[in-house]
Amino acid sequence: PLNPSRTPWPRPVPDVLNYAWRDYGNRVGIWRMMAAMDRYGVRGSISLNVAVCDHFPDIAAACTERGWEFFSHGVYNTRYTYNMSEEEERAFIEDVKVSIRKWSGQELAGWLAPALTLTERTMDLLAEAGITYTLDLFHDDQPLPVNVRSGRLISVPYSLEINDFTCL
């Protein structure tokens, strides 16, 4: 559903440029990356919109076979947490956890919010859900603890300089 706080695709429809870019990644790019990483014995961590597993189960299976870590980037990058109630956001996080467990057998440890969207309570809800790290707080180059209501959460630096929208 559309979120009233932000338009997900400010470009005209159909957005051939962005569609082709994403299509290339799922059709060709991921397989080339896997081959290169396999060659050098590098294990991946996947910043994953979990709906990708439903749309491209062969990619999910290949990542699982390699023992790659699945961490969350939401369901779709266009499903924001803006305007969600606390219960809706909690259910959203749980849905992602269930999807990752289903596709990889792993418990979700990491979170990068869809389209980098947060609410004032996201960090607390992540810690409550047993998620151990977030990549949503852009700072320096060292992991830092995040103050949360209960539990523990670590902020792992994520550089926007290497984000997909800056690499075009």
mmCIF file of the C-alpha atoms, coordinates in Angstrom:
data_MODEL
# 
_entry.id   MODEL 
# 
loop_
_atom_site.group_PDB 
_atom_site.id 
_atom_site.type_symbol 
_atom_site.label_atom_id 
_atom_site.label_alt_id 
_atom_site.label_comp_id 
_atom_site.label_asym_id 
_atom_site.label_entity_id 
_atom_site.label_seq_id 
_atom_site.pdbx_PDB_ins_code 
_atom_site.Cartn_x 
_atom_site.Cartn_y 
_atom_site.Cartn_z 
_atom_site.occupancy 
_atom_site.B_iso_or_equiv 
_atom_site.pdbx_formal_charge 
_atom_site.auth_seq_id 
_atom_site.auth_comp_id 
_atom_site.auth_asym_id 
_atom_site.auth_atom_id 
_atom_site.pdbx_PDB_model_num 
ATOM 1   C CA . PRO A 1 1   ? 0.000  0.000   0.000   1.00 0.00 ? 1   PRO A CA 1 
ATOM 2   C CA . LEU A 1 2   ? 1.070  3.579   -0.627  1.00 0.00 ? 2   LEU A CA 1 
ATOM 3   C CA . ASN A 1 3   ? 2.490  5.476   2.324   1.00 0.00 ? 3   ASN A CA 1 
ATOM 4   C CA . PRO A 1 4   ? 1.259  9.070   2.586   1.00 0.00 ? 4   PRO A CA 1 
ATOM 5   C CA . SER A 1 5   ? 4.618  10.352  3.893   1.00 0.00 ? 5   SER A CA 1 
ATOM 6   C CA . ARG A 1 6   ? 6.762  9.582   0.889   1.00 0.00 ? 6   ARG A CA 1 
ATOM 7   C CA . THR A 1 7   ? 6.361  8.754   -2.797  1.00 0.00 ? 7   THR A CA 1 
ATOM 8   C CA . PRO A 1 8   ? 8.371  5.605   -3.512  1.00 0.00 ? 8   PRO A CA 1 
ATOM 9   C CA . TRP A 1 9   ? 9.134  6.299   -7.160  1.00 0.00 ? 9   TRP A CA 1 
ATOM 10  C CA . PRO A 1 10  ? 9.326  9.989   -7.996  1.00 0.00 ? 10  PRO A CA 1 
ATOM 11  C CA . ARG A 1 11  ? 10.190 9.135   -11.596 1.00 0.00 ? 11  ARG A CA 1 
ATOM 12  C CA . PRO A 1 12  ? 7.632  8.567   -14.374 1.00 0.00 ? 12  PRO A CA 1 
ATOM 13  C CA . VAL A 1 13  ? 5.991  5.180   -14.837 1.00 0.00 ? 13  VAL A CA 1 
ATOM 14  C CA . PRO A 1 14  ? 7.232  3.011   -16.375 1.00 0.00 ? 14  PRO A CA 1 
ATOM 15  C CA . ASP A 1 15  ? 10.654 3.832   -14.934 1.00 0.00 ? 15  ASP A CA 1 
ATOM 16  C CA . VAL A 1 16  ? 12.685 1.868   -17.463 1.00 0.00 ? 16  VAL A CA 1 
ATOM 17  C CA . LEU A 1 17  ? 16.072 3.051   -16.130 1.00 0.00 ? 17  LEU A CA 1 
ATOM 18  C CA . ASN A 1 18  ? 15.494 1.838   -12.571 1.00 0.00 ? 18  ASN A CA 1 
ATOM 19  C CA . TYR A 1 19  ? 13.602 -1.283  -13.644 1.00 0.00 ? 19  TYR A CA 1 
ATOM 20  C CA . ALA A 1 20  ? 16.430 -2.322  -15.973 1.00 0.00 ? 20  ALA A CA 1 
ATOM 21  C CA . TRP A 1 21  ? 19.021 -1.638  -13.279 1.00 0.00 ? 21  TRP A CA 1 
ATOM 22  C CA . ARG A 1 22  ? 17.189 -3.810  -10.734 1.00 0.00 ? 22  ARG A CA 1 
ATOM 23  C CA . ASP A 1 23  ? 16.393 -6.470  -13.330 1.00 0.00 ? 23  ASP A CA 1 
ATOM 24  C CA . TYR A 1 24  ? 20.071 -6.755  -14.275 1.00 0.00 ? 24  TYR A CA 1 
ATOM 25  C CA . GLY A 1 25  ? 21.010 -7.346  -10.644 1.00 0.00 ? 25  GLY A CA 1 
ATOM 26  C CA . ASN A 1 26  ? 18.561 -10.214 -10.189 1.00 0.00 ? 26  ASN A CA 1 
ATOM 27  C CA . ARG A 1 27  ? 19.087 -11.709 -13.641 1.00 0.00 ? 27  ARG A CA 1 
ATOM 28  C CA . VAL A 1 28  ? 22.872 -11.370 -14.067 1.00 0.00 ? 28  VAL A CA 1 
ATOM 29  C CA . GLY A 1 29  ? 24.660 -9.325  -11.412 1.00 0.00 ? 29  GLY A CA 1 
ATOM 30  C CA . ILE A 1 30  ? 24.005 -11.534 -8.382  1.00 0.00 ? 30  ILE A CA 1 
ATOM 31  C CA . TRP A 1 31  ? 25.247 -14.639 -10.200 1.00 0.00 ? 31  TRP A CA 1 
ATOM 32  C CA . ARG A 1 32  ? 28.458 -12.904 -11.268 1.00 0.00 ? 32  ARG A CA 1 
ATOM 33  C CA . MET A 1 33  ? 29.013 -11.699 -7.723  1.00 0.00 ? 33  MET A CA 1 
ATOM 34  C CA . MET A 1 34  ? 28.416 -15.198 -6.368  1.00 0.00 ? 34  MET A CA 1 
ATOM 35  C CA . ALA A 1 35  ? 30.908 -16.687 -8.833  1.00 0.00 ? 35  ALA A CA 1 
ATOM 36  C CA . ALA A 1 36  ? 33.577 -14.158 -7.867  1.00 0.00 ? 36  ALA A CA 1 
ATOM 37  C CA . MET A 1 37  ? 32.918 -14.608 -4.154  1.00 0.00 ? 37  MET A CA 1 
ATOM 38  C CA . ASP A 1 38  ? 32.929 -18.419 -4.512  1.00 0.00 ? 38  ASP A CA 1 
ATOM 39  C CA . ARG A 1 39  ? 36.251 -18.254 -6.327  1.00 0.00 ? 39  ARG A CA 1 
ATOM 40  C CA . TYR A 1 40  ? 37.875 -16.455 -3.392  1.00 0.00 ? 40  TYR A CA 1 
ATOM 41  C CA . GLY A 1 41  ? 35.940 -18.161 -0.594  1.00 0.00 ? 41  GLY A CA 1 
ATOM 42  C CA . VAL A 1 42  ? 34.107 -15.008 0.482   1.00 0.00 ? 42  VAL A CA 1 
ATOM 43  C CA . ARG A 1 43  ? 30.852 -15.415 2.414   1.00 0.00 ? 43  ARG A CA 1 
ATOM 44  C CA . GLY A 1 44  ? 28.184 -12.777 1.800   1.00 0.00 ? 44  GLY A CA 1 
ATOM 45  C CA . SER A 1 45  ? 25.782 -10.867 3.986   1.00 0.00 ? 45  SER A CA 1 
ATOM 46  C CA . ILE A 1 46  ? 22.593 -9.945  2.180   1.00 0.00 ? 46  ILE A CA 1 
ATOM 47  C CA . SER A 1 47  ? 20.765 -6.670  2.757   1.00 0.00 ? 47  SER A CA 1 
ATOM 48  C CA . LEU A 1 48  ? 17.497 -8.258  1.775   1.00 0.00 ? 48  LEU A CA 1 
ATOM 49  C CA . ASN A 1 49  ? 14.021 -7.038  0.931   1.00 0.00 ? 49  ASN A CA 1 
ATOM 50  C CA . VAL A 1 50  ? 12.492 -10.367 1.945   1.00 0.00 ? 50  VAL A CA 1 
ATOM 51  C CA . ALA A 1 51  ? 9.918  -10.335 -0.880  1.00 0.00 ? 51  ALA A CA 1 
ATOM 52  C CA . VAL A 1 52  ? 12.874 -11.046 -3.174  1.00 0.00 ? 52  VAL A CA 1 
ATOM 53  C CA . CYS A 1 53  ? 12.827 -14.587 -1.770  1.00 0.00 ? 53  CYS A CA 1 
ATOM 54  C CA . ASP A 1 54  ? 9.239  -15.051 -2.958  1.00 0.00 ? 54  ASP A CA 1 
ATOM 55  C CA . HIS A 1 55  ? 9.875  -13.469 -6.358  1.00 0.00 ? 55  HIS A CA 1 
ATOM 56  C CA . PHE A 1 56  ? 13.302 -15.061 -6.945  1.00 0.00 ? 56  PHE A CA 1 
ATOM 57  C CA . PRO A 1 57  ? 13.472 -18.289 -4.934  1.00 0.00 ? 57  PRO A CA 1 
ATOM 58  C CA . ASP A 1 58  ? 16.510 -19.435 -6.931  1.00 0.00 ? 58  ASP A CA 1 
ATOM 59  C CA . ILE A 1 59  ? 18.491 -16.468 -5.569  1.00 0.00 ? 59  ILE A CA 1 
ATOM 60  C CA . ALA A 1 60  ? 17.363 -17.207 -2.003  1.00 0.00 ? 60  ALA A CA 1 
ATOM 61  C CA . ALA A 1 61  ? 18.301 -20.883 -2.406  1.00 0.00 ? 61  ALA A CA 1 
ATOM 62  C CA . ALA A 1 62  ? 21.730 -20.051 -3.837  1.00 0.00 ? 62  ALA A CA 1 
ATOM 63  C CA . CYS A 1 63  ? 22.452 -17.682 -0.937  1.00 0.00 ? 63  CYS A CA 1 
ATOM 64  C CA . THR A 1 64  ? 21.274 -20.277 1.593   1.00 0.00 ? 64  THR A CA 1 
ATOM 65  C CA . GLU A 1 65  ? 23.430 -22.986 -0.029  1.00 0.00 ? 65  GLU A CA 1 
ATOM 66  C CA . ARG A 1 66  ? 26.463 -20.732 0.414   1.00 0.00 ? 66  ARG A CA 1 
ATOM 67  C CA . GLY A 1 67  ? 25.695 -20.066 4.070   1.00 0.00 ? 67  GLY A CA 1 
ATOM 68  C CA . TRP A 1 68  ? 25.325 -16.344 3.497   1.00 0.00 ? 68  TRP A CA 1 
ATOM 69  C CA . GLU A 1 69  ? 23.817 -14.239 6.261   1.00 0.00 ? 69  GLU A CA 1 
ATOM 70  C CA . PHE A 1 70  ? 20.347 -12.899 5.514   1.00 0.00 ? 70  PHE A CA 1 
ATOM 71  C CA . PHE A 1 71  ? 19.670 -9.563  7.197   1.00 0.00 ? 71  PHE A CA 1 
ATOM 72  C CA . SER A 1 72  ? 16.603 -7.458  6.728   1.00 0.00 ? 72  SER A CA 1 
ATOM 73  C CA . HIS A 1 73  ? 15.938 -4.506  4.461   1.00 0.00 ? 73  HIS A CA 1 
ATOM 74  C CA . GLY A 1 74  ? 12.180 -4.827  5.060   1.00 0.00 ? 74  GLY A CA 1 
ATOM 75  C CA . VAL A 1 75  ? 9.652  -6.570  2.830   1.00 0.00 ? 75  VAL A CA 1 
ATOM 76  C CA . TYR A 1 76  ? 9.792  -4.221  -0.154  1.00 0.00 ? 76  TYR A CA 1 
ATOM 77  C CA . ASN A 1 77  ? 11.899 -1.088  -0.255  1.00 0.00 ? 77  ASN A CA 1 
ATOM 78  C CA . THR A 1 78  ? 8.660  0.841   -0.832  1.00 0.00 ? 78  THR A CA 1 
ATOM 79  C CA . ARG A 1 79  ? 6.910  -0.360  2.366   1.00 0.00 ? 79  ARG A CA 1 
ATOM 80  C CA . TYR A 1 80  ? 7.920  2.266   4.866   1.00 0.00 ? 80  TYR A CA 1 
ATOM 81  C CA . THR A 1 81  ? 7.439  2.245   8.608   1.00 0.00 ? 81  THR A CA 1 
ATOM 82  C CA . TYR A 1 82  ? 6.350  5.898   8.598   1.00 0.00 ? 82  TYR A CA 1 
ATOM 83  C CA . ASN A 1 83  ? 2.893  6.319   10.165  1.00 0.00 ? 83  ASN A CA 1 
ATOM 84  C CA . MET A 1 84  ? 2.789  2.744   11.468  1.00 0.00 ? 84  MET A CA 1 
ATOM 85  C CA . SER A 1 85  ? 1.462  2.289   14.975  1.00 0.00 ? 85  SER A CA 1 
ATOM 86  C CA . GLU A 1 86  ? 3.745  0.531   17.433  1.00 0.00 ? 86  GLU A CA 1 
ATOM 87  C CA . GLU A 1 87  ? 1.786  -2.708  16.977  1.00 0.00 ? 87  GLU A CA 1 
ATOM 88  C CA . GLU A 1 88  ? 1.938  -2.438  13.177  1.00 0.00 ? 88  GLU A CA 1 
ATOM 89  C CA . GLU A 1 89  ? 5.683  -1.864  13.248  1.00 0.00 ? 89  GLU A CA 1 
ATOM 90  C CA . ARG A 1 90  ? 6.172  -4.746  15.694  1.00 0.00 ? 90  ARG A CA 1 
ATOM 91  C CA . ALA A 1 91  ? 4.144  -7.026  13.376  1.00 0.00 ? 91  ALA A CA 1 
ATOM 92  C CA . PHE A 1 92  ? 6.175  -5.805  10.378  1.00 0.00 ? 92  PHE A CA 1 
ATOM 93  C CA . ILE A 1 93  ? 9.429  -6.776  12.103  1.00 0.00 ? 93  ILE A CA 1 
ATOM 94  C CA . GLU A 1 94  ? 7.992  -10.164 13.077  1.00 0.00 ? 94  GLU A CA 1 
ATOM 95  C CA . ASP A 1 95  ? 6.838  -10.808 9.486   1.00 0.00 ? 95  ASP A CA 1 
ATOM 96  C CA . VAL A 1 96  ? 10.370 -10.182 8.244   1.00 0.00 ? 96  VAL A CA 1 
ATOM 97  C CA . LYS A 1 97  ? 11.805 -12.509 10.911  1.00 0.00 ? 97  LYS A CA 1 
ATOM 98  C CA . VAL A 1 98  ? 9.406  -15.282 9.852   1.00 0.00 ? 98  VAL A CA 1 
ATOM 99  C CA . SER A 1 99  ? 10.300 -14.847 6.152   1.00 0.00 ? 99  SER A CA 1 
ATOM 100 C CA . ILE A 1 100 ? 14.039 -15.009 6.807   1.00 0.00 ? 100 ILE A CA 1 
ATOM 101 C CA . ARG A 1 101 ? 13.638 -18.099 8.984   1.00 0.00 ? 101 ARG A CA 1 
ATOM 102 C CA . LYS A 1 102 ? 11.478 -19.719 6.276   1.00 0.00 ? 102 LYS A CA 1 
ATOM 103 C CA . TRP A 1 103 ? 13.922 -19.078 3.440   1.00 0.00 ? 103 TRP A CA 1 
ATOM 104 C CA . SER A 1 104 ? 17.283 -19.475 5.167   1.00 0.00 ? 104 SER A CA 1 
ATOM 105 C CA . GLY A 1 105 ? 16.646 -21.311 8.431   1.00 0.00 ? 105 GLY A CA 1 
ATOM 106 C CA . GLN A 1 106 ? 18.420 -18.414 10.172  1.00 0.00 ? 106 GLN A CA 1 
ATOM 107 C CA . GLU A 1 107 ? 17.289 -16.214 13.004  1.00 0.00 ? 107 GLU A CA 1 
ATOM 108 C CA . LEU A 1 108 ? 17.306 -12.572 11.969  1.00 0.00 ? 108 LEU A CA 1 
ATOM 109 C CA . ALA A 1 109 ? 20.221 -10.710 13.543  1.00 0.00 ? 109 ALA A CA 1 
ATOM 110 C CA . GLY A 1 110 ? 20.528 -7.496  11.496  1.00 0.00 ? 110 GLY A CA 1 
ATOM 111 C CA . TRP A 1 111 ? 18.280 -4.697  10.252  1.00 0.00 ? 111 TRP A CA 1 
ATOM 112 C CA . LEU A 1 112 ? 18.570 -2.001  7.601   1.00 0.00 ? 112 LEU A CA 1 
ATOM 113 C CA . ALA A 1 113 ? 15.199 -0.269  7.376   1.00 0.00 ? 113 ALA A CA 1 
ATOM 114 C CA . PRO A 1 114 ? 13.392 -0.238  4.018   1.00 0.00 ? 114 PRO A CA 1 
ATOM 115 C CA . ALA A 1 115 ? 14.439 2.902   2.162   1.00 0.00 ? 115 ALA A CA 1 
ATOM 116 C CA . LEU A 1 116 ? 16.221 3.920   5.370   1.00 0.00 ? 116 LEU A CA 1 
ATOM 117 C CA . THR A 1 117 ? 12.917 4.813   7.072   1.00 0.00 ? 117 THR A CA 1 
ATOM 118 C CA . LEU A 1 118 ? 12.528 4.733   10.848  1.00 0.00 ? 118 LEU A CA 1 
ATOM 119 C CA . THR A 1 119 ? 10.125 5.761   13.570  1.00 0.00 ? 119 THR A CA 1 
ATOM 120 C CA . GLU A 1 120 ? 11.015 7.109   16.996  1.00 0.00 ? 120 GLU A CA 1 
ATOM 121 C CA . ARG A 1 121 ? 10.577 3.601   18.424  1.00 0.00 ? 121 ARG A CA 1 
ATOM 122 C CA . THR A 1 122 ? 12.227 1.428   15.737  1.00 0.00 ? 122 THR A CA 1 
ATOM 123 C CA . MET A 1 123 ? 15.434 0.852   17.711  1.00 0.00 ? 123 MET A CA 1 
ATOM 124 C CA . ASP A 1 124 ? 13.486 -0.210  20.810  1.00 0.00 ? 124 ASP A CA 1 
ATOM 125 C CA . LEU A 1 125 ? 11.335 -2.606  18.777  1.00 0.00 ? 125 LEU A CA 1 
ATOM 126 C CA . LEU A 1 126 ? 14.368 -4.140  17.065  1.00 0.00 ? 126 LEU A CA 1 
ATOM 127 C CA . ALA A 1 127 ? 16.024 -4.859  20.415  1.00 0.00 ? 127 ALA A CA 1 
ATOM 128 C CA . GLU A 1 128 ? 12.733 -6.215  21.793  1.00 0.00 ? 128 GLU A CA 1 
ATOM 129 C CA . ALA A 1 129 ? 12.524 -8.574  18.794  1.00 0.00 ? 129 ALA A CA 1 
ATOM 130 C CA . GLY A 1 130 ? 15.998 -9.961  19.525  1.00 0.00 ? 130 GLY A CA 1 
ATOM 131 C CA . ILE A 1 131 ? 17.695 -8.281  16.578  1.00 0.00 ? 131 ILE A CA 1 
ATOM 132 C CA . THR A 1 132 ? 21.290 -7.601  17.583  1.00 0.00 ? 132 THR A CA 1 
ATOM 133 C CA . TYR A 1 133 ? 22.472 -4.959  15.120  1.00 0.00 ? 133 TYR A CA 1 
ATOM 134 C CA . THR A 1 134 ? 21.201 -2.148  12.927  1.00 0.00 ? 134 THR A CA 1 
ATOM 135 C CA . LEU A 1 135 ? 22.805 -0.369  9.983   1.00 0.00 ? 135 LEU A CA 1 
ATOM 136 C CA . ASP A 1 136 ? 20.431 2.603   10.115  1.00 0.00 ? 136 ASP A CA 1 
ATOM 137 C CA . LEU A 1 137 ? 22.556 5.069   12.058  1.00 0.00 ? 137 LEU A CA 1 
ATOM 138 C CA . PHE A 1 138 ? 25.214 6.567   9.836   1.00 0.00 ? 138 PHE A CA 1 
ATOM 139 C CA . HIS A 1 139 ? 28.287 7.358   11.895  1.00 0.00 ? 139 HIS A CA 1 
ATOM 140 C CA . ASP A 1 140 ? 32.053 7.050   11.938  1.00 0.00 ? 140 ASP A CA 1 
ATOM 141 C CA . ASP A 1 141 ? 33.578 3.647   11.343  1.00 0.00 ? 141 ASP A CA 1 
ATOM 142 C CA . GLN A 1 142 ? 33.205 1.715   14.610  1.00 0.00 ? 142 GLN A CA 1 
ATOM 143 C CA . PRO A 1 143 ? 30.209 -0.215  15.963  1.00 0.00 ? 143 PRO A CA 1 
ATOM 144 C CA . LEU A 1 144 ? 28.494 1.512   18.883  1.00 0.00 ? 144 LEU A CA 1 
ATOM 145 C CA . PRO A 1 145 ? 25.806 0.485   21.384  1.00 0.00 ? 145 PRO A CA 1 
ATOM 146 C CA . VAL A 1 146 ? 22.365 2.052   20.939  1.00 0.00 ? 146 VAL A CA 1 
ATOM 147 C CA . ASN A 1 147 ? 20.360 3.153   23.983  1.00 0.00 ? 147 ASN A CA 1 
ATOM 148 C CA . VAL A 1 148 ? 17.156 1.089   23.933  1.00 0.00 ? 148 VAL A CA 1 
ATOM 149 C CA . ARG A 1 149 ? 14.299 0.523   26.421  1.00 0.00 ? 149 ARG A CA 1 
ATOM 150 C CA . SER A 1 150 ? 15.336 -3.070  27.005  1.00 0.00 ? 150 SER A CA 1 
ATOM 151 C CA . GLY A 1 151 ? 17.762 -5.573  25.606  1.00 0.00 ? 151 GLY A CA 1 
ATOM 152 C CA . ARG A 1 152 ? 20.788 -4.707  23.556  1.00 0.00 ? 152 ARG A CA 1 
ATOM 153 C CA . LEU A 1 153 ? 21.312 -3.277  20.075  1.00 0.00 ? 153 LEU A CA 1 
ATOM 154 C CA . ILE A 1 154 ? 24.539 -2.399  18.277  1.00 0.00 ? 154 ILE A CA 1 
ATOM 155 C CA . SER A 1 155 ? 24.826 0.134   15.470  1.00 0.00 ? 155 SER A CA 1 
ATOM 156 C CA . VAL A 1 156 ? 27.130 -1.129  12.733  1.00 0.00 ? 156 VAL A CA 1 
ATOM 157 C CA . PRO A 1 157 ? 28.332 1.695   10.482  1.00 0.00 ? 157 PRO A CA 1 
ATOM 158 C CA . TYR A 1 158 ? 26.872 1.701   6.994   1.00 0.00 ? 158 TYR A CA 1 
ATOM 159 C CA . SER A 1 159 ? 28.310 4.052   4.447   1.00 0.00 ? 159 SER A CA 1 
ATOM 160 C CA . LEU A 1 160 ? 25.839 5.893   2.264   1.00 0.00 ? 160 LEU A CA 1 
ATOM 161 C CA . GLU A 1 161 ? 28.709 6.435   -0.151  1.00 0.00 ? 161 GLU A CA 1 
ATOM 162 C CA . ILE A 1 162 ? 28.341 2.790   -1.246  1.00 0.00 ? 162 ILE A CA 1 
ATOM 163 C CA . ASN A 1 163 ? 24.558 2.738   -1.254  1.00 0.00 ? 163 ASN A CA 1 
ATOM 164 C CA . ASP A 1 164 ? 22.850 1.724   -4.499  1.00 0.00 ? 164 ASP A CA 1 
ATOM 165 C CA . PHE A 1 165 ? 21.379 5.151   -5.221  1.00 0.00 ? 165 PHE A CA 1 
ATOM 166 C CA . THR A 1 166 ? 24.807 6.843   -5.041  1.00 0.00 ? 166 THR A CA 1 
ATOM 167 C CA . CYS A 1 167 ? 26.548 4.317   -7.276  1.00 0.00 ? 167 CYS A CA 1 
ATOM 168 C CA . LEU A 1 168 ? 24.733 5.166   -10.512 1.00 0.00 ? 168 LEU A CA 1 
# 
